[in-house]
């Protein structure tokens, strides 16, 4: 393949990529506009998970700097344990349903 053919092929590829990006960005912008314009009311109640997370982060921030990594790991471990327990309960419910 000659050098001028490679250059033309590369330029055509760039033009195609630029056009693709322009189409996607305009579509994403339309989606963002639709989401912002929608009048979906926010939930009136605050979940207990949100209050637990905020309380956990406040307690971590109040601890001495040397203890913060351990507190973060403990907090993450407890959340993982809760998620595993919830998964186990769902599996038990599914197996009982069958």
mmCIF file of C-alpha atoms in Angstrom:
data_model
loop_
_atom_site.group_PDB
_atom_site.id
_atom_site.type_symbol
_atom_site.label_atom_id
_atom_site.label_comp_id
_atom_site.label_asym_id
_atom_site.label_seq_id
_atom_site.Cartn_x
_atom_site.Cartn_y
_atom_site.Cartn_z
ATOM 1 C CA UNK A 1 0.000 0.000 0.000
ATOM 2 C CA UNK A 2 1.371 3.382 -0.892
ATOM 3 C CA UNK A 3 1.983 6.063 1.686
ATOM 4 C CA UNK A 4 -0.684 8.400 0.281
ATOM 5 C CA UNK A 5 -3.277 5.594 0.570
ATOM 6 C CA UNK A 6 -2.399 5.087 4.238
ATOM 7 C CA UNK A 7 -2.687 8.815 4.908
ATOM 8 C CA UNK A 8 -6.074 8.976 3.185
ATOM 9 C CA UNK A 9 -7.265 5.920 5.116
ATOM 10 C CA UNK A 10 -6.103 7.452 8.420
ATOM 11 C CA UNK A 11 -7.797 10.777 7.664
ATOM 12 C CA UNK A 12 -11.041 8.994 6.738
ATOM 13 C CA UNK A 13 -10.850 7.076 10.031
ATOM 14 C CA UNK A 14 -10.393 10.300 11.985
ATOM 15 C CA UNK A 15 -13.360 11.903 10.255
ATOM 16 C CA UNK A 16 -15.523 8.859 11.021
ATOM 17 C CA UNK A 17 -14.457 8.880 14.689
ATOM 18 C CA UNK A 18 -15.116 12.605 15.032
ATOM 19 C CA UNK A 19 -18.567 12.185 13.510
ATOM 20 C CA UNK A 20 -19.320 9.266 15.826
ATOM 21 C CA UNK A 21 -18.252 11.292 18.876
ATOM 22 C CA UNK A 22 -20.368 14.250 17.804
ATOM 23 C CA UNK A 23 -23.447 12.053 17.384
ATOM 24 C CA UNK A 24 -22.940 10.414 20.774
ATOM 25 C CA UNK A 25 -22.309 13.678 22.586
ATOM 26 C CA UNK A 26 -25.469 15.260 21.213
ATOM 27 C CA UNK A 27 -27.504 12.182 22.141
ATOM 28 C CA UNK A 28 -26.030 12.169 25.654
ATOM 29 C CA UNK A 29 -26.778 15.867 25.994
ATOM 30 C CA UNK A 30 -30.395 15.221 24.978
ATOM 31 C CA UNK A 31 -30.594 12.475 27.613
ATOM 32 C CA UNK A 32 -29.172 14.781 30.261
ATOM 33 C CA UNK A 33 -31.679 17.450 29.341
ATOM 34 C CA UNK A 34 -34.515 14.948 29.575
ATOM 35 C CA UNK A 35 -33.371 13.812 33.007
ATOM 36 C CA UNK A 36 -33.038 17.362 34.296
ATOM 37 C CA UNK A 37 -36.410 18.382 32.870
ATOM 38 C CA UNK A 38 -38.255 15.428 34.346
ATOM 39 C CA UNK A 39 -40.211 16.294 37.457
ATOM 40 C CA UNK A 40 -39.695 13.110 39.436
ATOM 41 C CA UNK A 41 -40.199 13.868 43.130
ATOM 42 C CA UNK A 42 -37.455 12.832 45.504
ATOM 43 C CA UNK A 43 -38.294 10.097 48.018
ATOM 44 C CA UNK A 44 -39.779 11.556 51.177
ATOM 45 C CA UNK A 45 -38.174 9.087 53.564
ATOM 46 C CA UNK A 46 -34.496 8.601 54.223
ATOM 47 C CA UNK A 47 -33.351 5.001 54.168
ATOM 48 C CA UNK A 48 -31.624 3.544 57.193
ATOM 49 C CA UNK A 49 -28.603 2.684 55.037
ATOM 50 C CA UNK A 50 -28.023 6.364 54.273
ATOM 51 C CA UNK A 51 -28.183 7.304 57.954
ATOM 52 C CA UNK A 52 -25.872 4.420 58.839
ATOM 53 C CA UNK A 53 -23.365 5.456 56.191
ATOM 54 C CA UNK A 54 -23.332 9.073 57.331
ATOM 55 C CA UNK A 55 -23.011 8.042 60.974
ATOM 56 C CA UNK A 56 -20.183 5.667 60.087
ATOM 57 C CA UNK A 57 -18.258 8.305 58.172
ATOM 58 C CA UNK A 58 -18.700 10.829 60.998
ATOM 59 C CA UNK A 59 -17.391 8.352 63.557
ATOM 60 C CA UNK A 60 -14.397 7.600 61.322
ATOM 61 C CA UNK A 61 -13.642 11.296 60.893
ATOM 62 C CA UNK A 62 -13.728 11.835 64.660
ATOM 63 C CA UNK A 63 -11.132 9.143 65.324
ATOM 64 C CA UNK A 64 -7.406 9.865 65.518
ATOM 65 C CA UNK A 65 -5.550 9.748 62.210
ATOM 66 C CA UNK A 66 -3.765 6.528 63.138
ATOM 67 C CA UNK A 67 -7.046 4.723 63.804
ATOM 68 C CA UNK A 68 -8.907 5.885 60.671
ATOM 69 C CA UNK A 69 -7.631 3.161 58.281
ATOM 70 C CA UNK A 70 -8.682 0.452 60.740
ATOM 71 C CA UNK A 71 -12.077 2.091 61.209
ATOM 72 C CA UNK A 72 -12.571 2.303 57.442
ATOM 73 C CA UNK A 73 -11.701 -1.377 57.058
ATOM 74 C CA UNK A 74 -13.982 -2.347 59.934
ATOM 75 C CA UNK A 75 -16.825 -0.315 58.415
ATOM 76 C CA UNK A 76 -16.307 -1.927 54.991
ATOM 77 C CA UNK A 77 -16.104 -5.391 56.532
ATOM 78 C CA UNK A 78 -19.374 -4.901 58.388
ATOM 79 C CA UNK A 79 -21.080 -3.698 55.192
ATOM 80 C CA UNK A 80 -19.776 -6.732 53.301
ATOM 81 C CA UNK A 81 -21.020 -9.025 56.061
ATOM 82 C CA UNK A 82 -24.456 -7.380 55.930
ATOM 83 C CA UNK A 83 -24.588 -7.800 52.147
ATOM 84 C CA UNK A 84 -23.582 -11.456 52.389
ATOM 85 C CA UNK A 85 -26.242 -12.050 55.019
ATOM 86 C CA UNK A 86 -28.876 -10.397 52.826
ATOM 87 C CA UNK A 87 -27.788 -12.536 49.853
ATOM 88 C CA UNK A 88 -27.997 -15.656 51.981
ATOM 89 C CA UNK A 89 -31.510 -14.729 53.125
ATOM 90 C CA UNK A 90 -32.596 -14.135 49.513
ATOM 91 C CA UNK A 91 -31.187 -17.484 48.450
ATOM 92 C CA UNK A 92 -32.999 -19.177 51.331
ATOM 93 C CA UNK A 93 -36.255 -17.507 50.288
ATOM 94 C CA UNK A 94 -35.751 -18.576 46.673
ATOM 95 C CA UNK A 95 -34.990 -22.163 47.635
ATOM 96 C CA UNK A 96 -38.074 -22.255 49.909
ATOM 97 C CA UNK A 97 -40.222 -20.906 47.076
ATOM 98 C CA UNK A 98 -39.189 -23.733 44.783
#
